[in-house]
Short mmCIF file of N, CA and C in Angstrom, two decimals:
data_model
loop_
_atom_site.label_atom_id
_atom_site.label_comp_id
_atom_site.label_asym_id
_atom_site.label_seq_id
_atom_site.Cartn_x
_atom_site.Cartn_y
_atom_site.Cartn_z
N UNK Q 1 -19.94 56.06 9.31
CA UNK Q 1 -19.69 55.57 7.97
C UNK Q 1 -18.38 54.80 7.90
N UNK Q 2 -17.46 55.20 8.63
CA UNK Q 2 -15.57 54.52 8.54
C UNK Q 2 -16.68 53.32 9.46
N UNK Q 3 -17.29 52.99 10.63
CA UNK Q 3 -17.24 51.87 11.35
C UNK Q 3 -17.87 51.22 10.02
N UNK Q 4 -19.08 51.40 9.52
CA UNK Q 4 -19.54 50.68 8.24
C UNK Q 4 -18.80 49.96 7.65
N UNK Q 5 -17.92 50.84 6.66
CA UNK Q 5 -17.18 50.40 6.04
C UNK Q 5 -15.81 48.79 6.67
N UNK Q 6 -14.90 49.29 7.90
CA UNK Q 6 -14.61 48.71 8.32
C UNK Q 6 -15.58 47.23 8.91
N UNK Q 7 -16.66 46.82 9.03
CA UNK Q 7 -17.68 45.58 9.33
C UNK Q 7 -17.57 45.15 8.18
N UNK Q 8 -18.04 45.57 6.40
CA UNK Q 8 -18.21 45.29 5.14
C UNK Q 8 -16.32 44.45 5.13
N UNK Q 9 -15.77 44.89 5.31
CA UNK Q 9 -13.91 44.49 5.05
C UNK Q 9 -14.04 43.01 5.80
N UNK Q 10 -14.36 43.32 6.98
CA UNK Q 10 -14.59 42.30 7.41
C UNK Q 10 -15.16 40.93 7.34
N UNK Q 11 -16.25 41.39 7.30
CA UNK Q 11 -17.47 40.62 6.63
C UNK Q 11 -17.40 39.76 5.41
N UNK Q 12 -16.47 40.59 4.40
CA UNK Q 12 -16.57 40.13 3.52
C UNK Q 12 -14.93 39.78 2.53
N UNK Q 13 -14.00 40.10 3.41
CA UNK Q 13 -12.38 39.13 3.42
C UNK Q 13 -11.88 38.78 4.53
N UNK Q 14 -11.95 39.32 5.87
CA UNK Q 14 -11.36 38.69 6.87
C UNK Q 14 -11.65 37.19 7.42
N UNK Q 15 -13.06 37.55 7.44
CA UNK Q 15 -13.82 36.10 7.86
C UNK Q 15 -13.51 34.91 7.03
N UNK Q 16 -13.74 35.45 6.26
CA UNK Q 16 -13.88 34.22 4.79
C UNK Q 16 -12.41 33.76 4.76
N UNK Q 17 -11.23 34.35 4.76
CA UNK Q 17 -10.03 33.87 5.20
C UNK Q 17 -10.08 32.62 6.51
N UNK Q 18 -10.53 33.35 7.24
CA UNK Q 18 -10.28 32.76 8.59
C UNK Q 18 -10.58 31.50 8.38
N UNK Q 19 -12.39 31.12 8.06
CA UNK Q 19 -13.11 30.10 7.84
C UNK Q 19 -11.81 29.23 6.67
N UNK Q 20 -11.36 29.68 5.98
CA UNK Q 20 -10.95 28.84 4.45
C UNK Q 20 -9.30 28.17 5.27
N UNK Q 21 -8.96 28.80 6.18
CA UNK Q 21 -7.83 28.51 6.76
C UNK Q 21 -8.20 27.54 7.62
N UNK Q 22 -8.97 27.49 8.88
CA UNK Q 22 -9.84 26.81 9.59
C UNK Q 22 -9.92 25.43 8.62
N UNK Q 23 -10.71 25.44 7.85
CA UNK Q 23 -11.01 24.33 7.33
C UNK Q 23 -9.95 23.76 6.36
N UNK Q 24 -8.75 24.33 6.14
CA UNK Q 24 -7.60 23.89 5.47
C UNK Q 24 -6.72 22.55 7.15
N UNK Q 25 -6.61 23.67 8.09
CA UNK Q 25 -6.12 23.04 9.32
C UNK Q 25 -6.78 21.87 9.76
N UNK Q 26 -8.40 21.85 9.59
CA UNK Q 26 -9.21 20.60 10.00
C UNK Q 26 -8.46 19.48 9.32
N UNK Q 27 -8.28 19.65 7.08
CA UNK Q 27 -7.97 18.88 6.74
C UNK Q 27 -6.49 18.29 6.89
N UNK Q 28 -5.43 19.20 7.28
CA UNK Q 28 -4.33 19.08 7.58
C UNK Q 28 -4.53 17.62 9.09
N UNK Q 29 -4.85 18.13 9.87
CA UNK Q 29 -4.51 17.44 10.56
C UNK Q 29 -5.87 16.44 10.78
N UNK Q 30 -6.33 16.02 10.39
CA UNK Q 30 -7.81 15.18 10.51
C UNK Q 30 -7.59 14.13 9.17
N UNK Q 31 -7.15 14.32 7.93
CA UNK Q 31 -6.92 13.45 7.31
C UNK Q 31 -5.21 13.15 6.83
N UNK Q 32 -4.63 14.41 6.61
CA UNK Q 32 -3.11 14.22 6.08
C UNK Q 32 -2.17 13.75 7.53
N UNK Q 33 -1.90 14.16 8.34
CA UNK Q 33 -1.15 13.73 9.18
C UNK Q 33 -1.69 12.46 9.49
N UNK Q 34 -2.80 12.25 10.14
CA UNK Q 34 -3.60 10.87 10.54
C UNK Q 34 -2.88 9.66 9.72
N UNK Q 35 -2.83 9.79 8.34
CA UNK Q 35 -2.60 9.26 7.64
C UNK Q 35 -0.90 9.22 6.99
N UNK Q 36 -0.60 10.16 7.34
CA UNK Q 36 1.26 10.21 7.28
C UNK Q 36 0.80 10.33 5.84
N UNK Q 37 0.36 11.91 5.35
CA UNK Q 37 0.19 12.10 3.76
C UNK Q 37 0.91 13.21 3.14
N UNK Q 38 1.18 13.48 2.56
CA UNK Q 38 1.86 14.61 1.91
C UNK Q 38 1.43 15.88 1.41
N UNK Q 39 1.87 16.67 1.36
CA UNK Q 39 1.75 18.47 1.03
C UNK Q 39 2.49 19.03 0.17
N UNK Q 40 2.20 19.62 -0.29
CA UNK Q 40 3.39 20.42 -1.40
C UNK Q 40 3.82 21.68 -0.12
N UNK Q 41 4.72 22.50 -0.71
CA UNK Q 41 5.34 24.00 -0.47
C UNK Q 41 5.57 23.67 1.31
N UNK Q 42 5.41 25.13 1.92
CA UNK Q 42 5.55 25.06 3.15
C UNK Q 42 5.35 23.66 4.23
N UNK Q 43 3.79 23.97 4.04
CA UNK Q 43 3.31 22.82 4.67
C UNK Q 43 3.81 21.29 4.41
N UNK Q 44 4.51 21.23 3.66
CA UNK Q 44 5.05 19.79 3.20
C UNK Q 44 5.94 19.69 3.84
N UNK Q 45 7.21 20.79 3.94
CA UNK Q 45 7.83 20.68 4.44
C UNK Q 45 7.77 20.86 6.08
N UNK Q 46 7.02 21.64 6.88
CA UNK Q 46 6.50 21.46 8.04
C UNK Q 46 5.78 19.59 8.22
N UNK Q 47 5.57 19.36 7.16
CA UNK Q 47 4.89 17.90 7.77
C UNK Q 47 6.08 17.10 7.55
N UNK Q 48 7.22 16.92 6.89
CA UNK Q 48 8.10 16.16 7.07
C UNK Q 48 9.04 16.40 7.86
N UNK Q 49 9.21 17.46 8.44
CA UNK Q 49 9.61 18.13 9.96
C UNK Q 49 8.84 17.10 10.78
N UNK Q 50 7.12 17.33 11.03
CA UNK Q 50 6.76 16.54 11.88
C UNK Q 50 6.81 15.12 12.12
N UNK Q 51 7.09 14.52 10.65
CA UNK Q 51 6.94 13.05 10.67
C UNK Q 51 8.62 12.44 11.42
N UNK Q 52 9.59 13.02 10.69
CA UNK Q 52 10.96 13.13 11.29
C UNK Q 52 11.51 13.47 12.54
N UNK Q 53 10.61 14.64 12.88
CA UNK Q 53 11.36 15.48 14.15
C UNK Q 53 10.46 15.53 15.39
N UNK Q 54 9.40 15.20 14.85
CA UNK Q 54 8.07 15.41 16.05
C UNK Q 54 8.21 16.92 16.21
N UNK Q 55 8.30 17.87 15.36
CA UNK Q 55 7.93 19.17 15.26
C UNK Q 55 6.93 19.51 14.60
N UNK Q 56 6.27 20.56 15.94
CA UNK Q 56 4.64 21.03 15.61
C UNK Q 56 4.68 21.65 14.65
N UNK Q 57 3.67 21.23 13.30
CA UNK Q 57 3.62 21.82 12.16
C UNK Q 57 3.15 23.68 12.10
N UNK Q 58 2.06 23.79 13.92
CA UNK Q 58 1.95 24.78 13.51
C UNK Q 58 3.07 26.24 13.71
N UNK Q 59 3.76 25.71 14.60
CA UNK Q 59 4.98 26.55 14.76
C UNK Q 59 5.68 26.70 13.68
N UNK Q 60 6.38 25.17 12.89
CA UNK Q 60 7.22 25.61 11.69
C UNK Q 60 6.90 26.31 10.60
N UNK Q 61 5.31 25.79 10.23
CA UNK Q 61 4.71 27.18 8.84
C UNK Q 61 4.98 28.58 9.44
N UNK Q 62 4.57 28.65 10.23
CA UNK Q 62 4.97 29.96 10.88
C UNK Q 62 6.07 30.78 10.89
N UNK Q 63 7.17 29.69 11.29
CA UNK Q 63 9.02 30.46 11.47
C UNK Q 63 9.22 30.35 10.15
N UNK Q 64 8.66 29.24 8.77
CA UNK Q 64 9.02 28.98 7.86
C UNK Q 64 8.24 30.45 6.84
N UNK Q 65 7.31 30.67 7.33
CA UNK Q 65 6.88 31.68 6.78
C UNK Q 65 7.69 33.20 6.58
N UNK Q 66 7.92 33.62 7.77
CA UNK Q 66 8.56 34.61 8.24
C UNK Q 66 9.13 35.31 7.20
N UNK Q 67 10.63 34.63 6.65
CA UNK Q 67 11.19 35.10 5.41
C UNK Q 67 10.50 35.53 4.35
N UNK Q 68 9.48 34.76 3.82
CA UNK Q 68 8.52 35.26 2.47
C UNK Q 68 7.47 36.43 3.34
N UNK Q 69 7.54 36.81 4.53
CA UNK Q 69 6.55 38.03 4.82
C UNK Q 69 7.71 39.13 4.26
N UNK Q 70 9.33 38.96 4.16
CA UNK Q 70 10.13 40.14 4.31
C UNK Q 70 9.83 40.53 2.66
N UNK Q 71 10.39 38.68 1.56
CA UNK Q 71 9.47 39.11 0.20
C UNK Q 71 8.23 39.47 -0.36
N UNK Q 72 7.22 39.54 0.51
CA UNK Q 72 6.09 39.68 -0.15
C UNK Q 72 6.16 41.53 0.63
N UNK Q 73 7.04 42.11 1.36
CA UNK Q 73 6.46 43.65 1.79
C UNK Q 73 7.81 43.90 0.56
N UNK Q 74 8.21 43.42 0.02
CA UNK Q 74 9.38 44.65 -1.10
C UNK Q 74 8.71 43.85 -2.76
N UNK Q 75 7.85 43.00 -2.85
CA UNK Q 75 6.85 43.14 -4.10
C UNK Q 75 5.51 42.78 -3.77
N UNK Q 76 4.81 42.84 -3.07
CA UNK Q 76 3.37 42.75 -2.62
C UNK Q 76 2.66 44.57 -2.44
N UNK Q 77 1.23 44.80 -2.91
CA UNK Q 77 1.32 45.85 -2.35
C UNK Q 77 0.39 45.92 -0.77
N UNK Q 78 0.62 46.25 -0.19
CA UNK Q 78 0.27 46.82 1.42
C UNK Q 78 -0.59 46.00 1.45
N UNK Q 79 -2.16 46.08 0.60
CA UNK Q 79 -3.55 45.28 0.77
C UNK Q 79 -3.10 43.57 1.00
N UNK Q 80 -2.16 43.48 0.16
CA UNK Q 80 -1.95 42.18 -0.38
C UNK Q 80 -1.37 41.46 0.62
N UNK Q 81 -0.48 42.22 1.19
CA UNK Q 81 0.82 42.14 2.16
C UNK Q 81 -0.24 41.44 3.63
N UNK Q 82 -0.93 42.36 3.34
CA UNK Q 82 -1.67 42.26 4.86
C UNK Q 82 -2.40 41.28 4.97
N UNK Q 83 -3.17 40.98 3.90
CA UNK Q 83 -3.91 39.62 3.52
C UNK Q 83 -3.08 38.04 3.80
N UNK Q 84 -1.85 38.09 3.17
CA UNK Q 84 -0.85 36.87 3.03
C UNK Q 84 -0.82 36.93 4.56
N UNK Q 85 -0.26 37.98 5.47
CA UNK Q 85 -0.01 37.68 7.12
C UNK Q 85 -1.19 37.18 8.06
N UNK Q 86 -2.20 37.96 7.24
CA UNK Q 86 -3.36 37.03 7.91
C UNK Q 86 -3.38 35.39 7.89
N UNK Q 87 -3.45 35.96 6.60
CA UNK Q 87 -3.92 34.23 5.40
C UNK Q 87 -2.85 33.02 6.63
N UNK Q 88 -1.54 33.71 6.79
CA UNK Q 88 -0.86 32.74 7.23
C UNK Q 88 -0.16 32.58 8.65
N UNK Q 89 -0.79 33.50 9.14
CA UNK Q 89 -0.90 33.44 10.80
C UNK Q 89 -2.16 32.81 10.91
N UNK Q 90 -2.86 32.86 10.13
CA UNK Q 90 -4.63 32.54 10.82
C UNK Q 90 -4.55 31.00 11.13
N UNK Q 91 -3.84 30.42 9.20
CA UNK Q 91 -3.79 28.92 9.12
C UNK Q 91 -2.98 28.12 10.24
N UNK Q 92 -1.36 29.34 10.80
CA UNK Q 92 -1.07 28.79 11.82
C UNK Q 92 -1.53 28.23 13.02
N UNK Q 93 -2.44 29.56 13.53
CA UNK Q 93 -3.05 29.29 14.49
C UNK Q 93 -4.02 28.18 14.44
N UNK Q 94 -4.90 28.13 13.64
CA UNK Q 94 -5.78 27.10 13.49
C UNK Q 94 -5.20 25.50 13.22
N UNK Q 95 -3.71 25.26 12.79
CA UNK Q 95 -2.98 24.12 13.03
C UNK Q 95 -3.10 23.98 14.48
N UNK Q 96 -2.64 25.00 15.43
CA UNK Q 96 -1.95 25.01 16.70
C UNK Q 96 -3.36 24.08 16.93
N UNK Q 97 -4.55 25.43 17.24
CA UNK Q 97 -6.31 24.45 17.37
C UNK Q 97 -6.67 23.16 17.29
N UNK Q 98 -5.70 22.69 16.28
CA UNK Q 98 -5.95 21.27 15.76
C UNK Q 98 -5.76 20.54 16.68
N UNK Q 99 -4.05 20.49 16.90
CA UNK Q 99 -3.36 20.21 17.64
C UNK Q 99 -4.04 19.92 19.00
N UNK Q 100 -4.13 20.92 19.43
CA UNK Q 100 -4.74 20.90 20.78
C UNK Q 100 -6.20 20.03 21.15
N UNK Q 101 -6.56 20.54 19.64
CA UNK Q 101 -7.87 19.54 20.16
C UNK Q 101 -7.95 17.66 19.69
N UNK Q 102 -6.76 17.49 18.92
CA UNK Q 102 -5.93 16.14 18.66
C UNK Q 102 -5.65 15.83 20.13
N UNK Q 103 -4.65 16.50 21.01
CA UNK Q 103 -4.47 15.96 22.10
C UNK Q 103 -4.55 16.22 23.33
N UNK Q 104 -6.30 16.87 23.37
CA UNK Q 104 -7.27 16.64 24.34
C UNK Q 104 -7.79 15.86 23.94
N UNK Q 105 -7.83 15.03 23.03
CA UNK Q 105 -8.77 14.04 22.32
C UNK Q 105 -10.61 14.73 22.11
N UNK Q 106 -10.23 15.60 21.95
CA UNK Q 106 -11.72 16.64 21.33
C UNK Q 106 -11.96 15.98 19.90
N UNK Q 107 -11.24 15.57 18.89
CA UNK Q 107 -11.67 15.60 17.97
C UNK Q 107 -10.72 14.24 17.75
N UNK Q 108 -11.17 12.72 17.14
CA UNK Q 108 -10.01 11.77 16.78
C UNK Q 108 -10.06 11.90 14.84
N UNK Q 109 -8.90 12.14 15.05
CA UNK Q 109 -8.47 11.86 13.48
C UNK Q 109 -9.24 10.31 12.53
N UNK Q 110 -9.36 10.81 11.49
CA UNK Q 110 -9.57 9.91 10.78
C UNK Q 110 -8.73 9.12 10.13
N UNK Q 111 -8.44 8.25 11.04
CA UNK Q 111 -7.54 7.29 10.50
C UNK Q 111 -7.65 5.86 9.80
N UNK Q 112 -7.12 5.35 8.29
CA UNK Q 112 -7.61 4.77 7.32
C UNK Q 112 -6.25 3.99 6.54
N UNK Q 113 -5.52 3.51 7.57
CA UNK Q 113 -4.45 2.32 7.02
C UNK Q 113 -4.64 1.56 5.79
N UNK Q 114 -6.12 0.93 5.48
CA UNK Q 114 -6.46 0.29 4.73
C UNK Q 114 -6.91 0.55 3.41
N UNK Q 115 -7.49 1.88 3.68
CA UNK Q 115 -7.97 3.02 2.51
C UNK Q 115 -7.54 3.73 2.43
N UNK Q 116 -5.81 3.92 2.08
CA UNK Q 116 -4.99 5.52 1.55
C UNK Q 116 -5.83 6.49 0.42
N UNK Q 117 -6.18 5.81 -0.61
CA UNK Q 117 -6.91 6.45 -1.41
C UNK Q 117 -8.02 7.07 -0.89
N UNK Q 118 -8.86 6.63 -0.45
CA UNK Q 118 -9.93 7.30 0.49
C UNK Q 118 -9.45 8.45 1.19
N UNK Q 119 -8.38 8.41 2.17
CA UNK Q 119 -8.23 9.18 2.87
C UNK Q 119 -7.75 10.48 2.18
N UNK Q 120 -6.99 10.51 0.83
CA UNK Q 120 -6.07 11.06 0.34
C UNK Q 120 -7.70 12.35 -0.20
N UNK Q 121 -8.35 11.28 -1.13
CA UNK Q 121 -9.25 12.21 -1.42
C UNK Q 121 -10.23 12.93 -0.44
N UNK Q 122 -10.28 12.70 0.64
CA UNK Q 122 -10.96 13.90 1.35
C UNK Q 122 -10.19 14.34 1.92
N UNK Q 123 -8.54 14.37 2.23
CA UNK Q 123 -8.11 15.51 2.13
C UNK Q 123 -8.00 16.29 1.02
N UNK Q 124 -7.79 15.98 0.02
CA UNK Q 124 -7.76 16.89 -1.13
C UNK Q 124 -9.40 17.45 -1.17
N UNK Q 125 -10.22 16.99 -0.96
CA UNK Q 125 -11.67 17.86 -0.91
C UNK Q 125 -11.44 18.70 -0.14
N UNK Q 126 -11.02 18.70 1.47
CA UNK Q 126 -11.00 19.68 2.55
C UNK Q 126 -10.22 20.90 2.04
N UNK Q 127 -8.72 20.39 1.89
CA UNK Q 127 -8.04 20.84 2.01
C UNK Q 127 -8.34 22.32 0.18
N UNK Q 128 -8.43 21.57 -0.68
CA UNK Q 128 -8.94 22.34 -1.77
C UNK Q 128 -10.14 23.03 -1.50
N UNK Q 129 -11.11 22.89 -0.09
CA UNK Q 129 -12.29 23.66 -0.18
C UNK Q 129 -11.80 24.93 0.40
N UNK Q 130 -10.31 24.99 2.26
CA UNK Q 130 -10.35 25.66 2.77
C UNK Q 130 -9.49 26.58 1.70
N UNK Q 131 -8.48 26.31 1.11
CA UNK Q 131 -7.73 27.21 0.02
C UNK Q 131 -8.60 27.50 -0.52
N UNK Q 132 -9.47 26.48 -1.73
CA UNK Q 132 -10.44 27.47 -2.41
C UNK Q 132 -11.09 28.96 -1.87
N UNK Q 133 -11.38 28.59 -0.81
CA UNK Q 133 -11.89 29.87 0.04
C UNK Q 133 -11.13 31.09 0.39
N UNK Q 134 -9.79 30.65 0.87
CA UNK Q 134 -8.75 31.53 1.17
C UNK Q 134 -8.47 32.57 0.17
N UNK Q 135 -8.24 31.65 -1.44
CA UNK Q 135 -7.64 32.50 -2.64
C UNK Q 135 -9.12 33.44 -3.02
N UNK Q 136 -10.15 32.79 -2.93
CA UNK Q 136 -11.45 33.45 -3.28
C UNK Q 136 -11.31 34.76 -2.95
N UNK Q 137 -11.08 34.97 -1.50
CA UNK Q 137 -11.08 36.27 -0.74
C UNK Q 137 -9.85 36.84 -0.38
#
């Protein structure tokens, strides 16, 4: 009955994180970077790190994160706590993914000099589908 239960947790917030992060990272780096586009909060600032410094975005959300894991364990409770470290190790990792598969050339960015607007709005589709998903669960 505990393994039950533990598959249902799973099943039905871990994954769904993962996937909503996953597909936040696709849009991160498949339309916003491609395109030298902008982010609010963390990630904004990790992408103007990268555009400036040639620092990997997925490392800096990460170190940039760190501090708000120390605020979210002295007002978050435990469930919540644990969720946000997922939520934002997962998205890290799945930047790193990006990355890697950017330069194995596994996957070429969509790149659209001519159509900023275009590009802007399917990142904002991606990127609002993988959050949508994230906050969902």
């Amino acid at each position: 009955m505990h393994t039950e239960r533990n598959y249902r947790i799973l099943l039905t917030n871990i994954l769904p994180i993962m996937l909503g992060t996953a597909i936040y990272a696709f849009g991160i780096h498949y339309f916003v970077i491609a395109n030298e586009l902008m982010e609010g909060g963390i990630t904004g600032i990790a992408l103007l790190l990268n555009y400036s410094l040639h620092w990997r975005p997925s490392w800096t959300t990460l170190a940039m994160n760190i501090p708000l894991f120390w605020a979210g364990y002295r007002f978050f409770t435990r469930s919540t706590l644990l969720y946000t470290i997922l939520g934002t190790t997962s998205a890290s990792f799945f930047l790193w993914v990006m990355e890697e598969f950017i330069r194995h050339g596994w996957i070429h960015p969509f790149y659209s000099p001519d159509d900023l607007l275009l590009a802007a709005l399917y990142a904002g589709v991606t990127l609002g589908t993988g959050l949508g998903i994230v906050f969902r669960f």
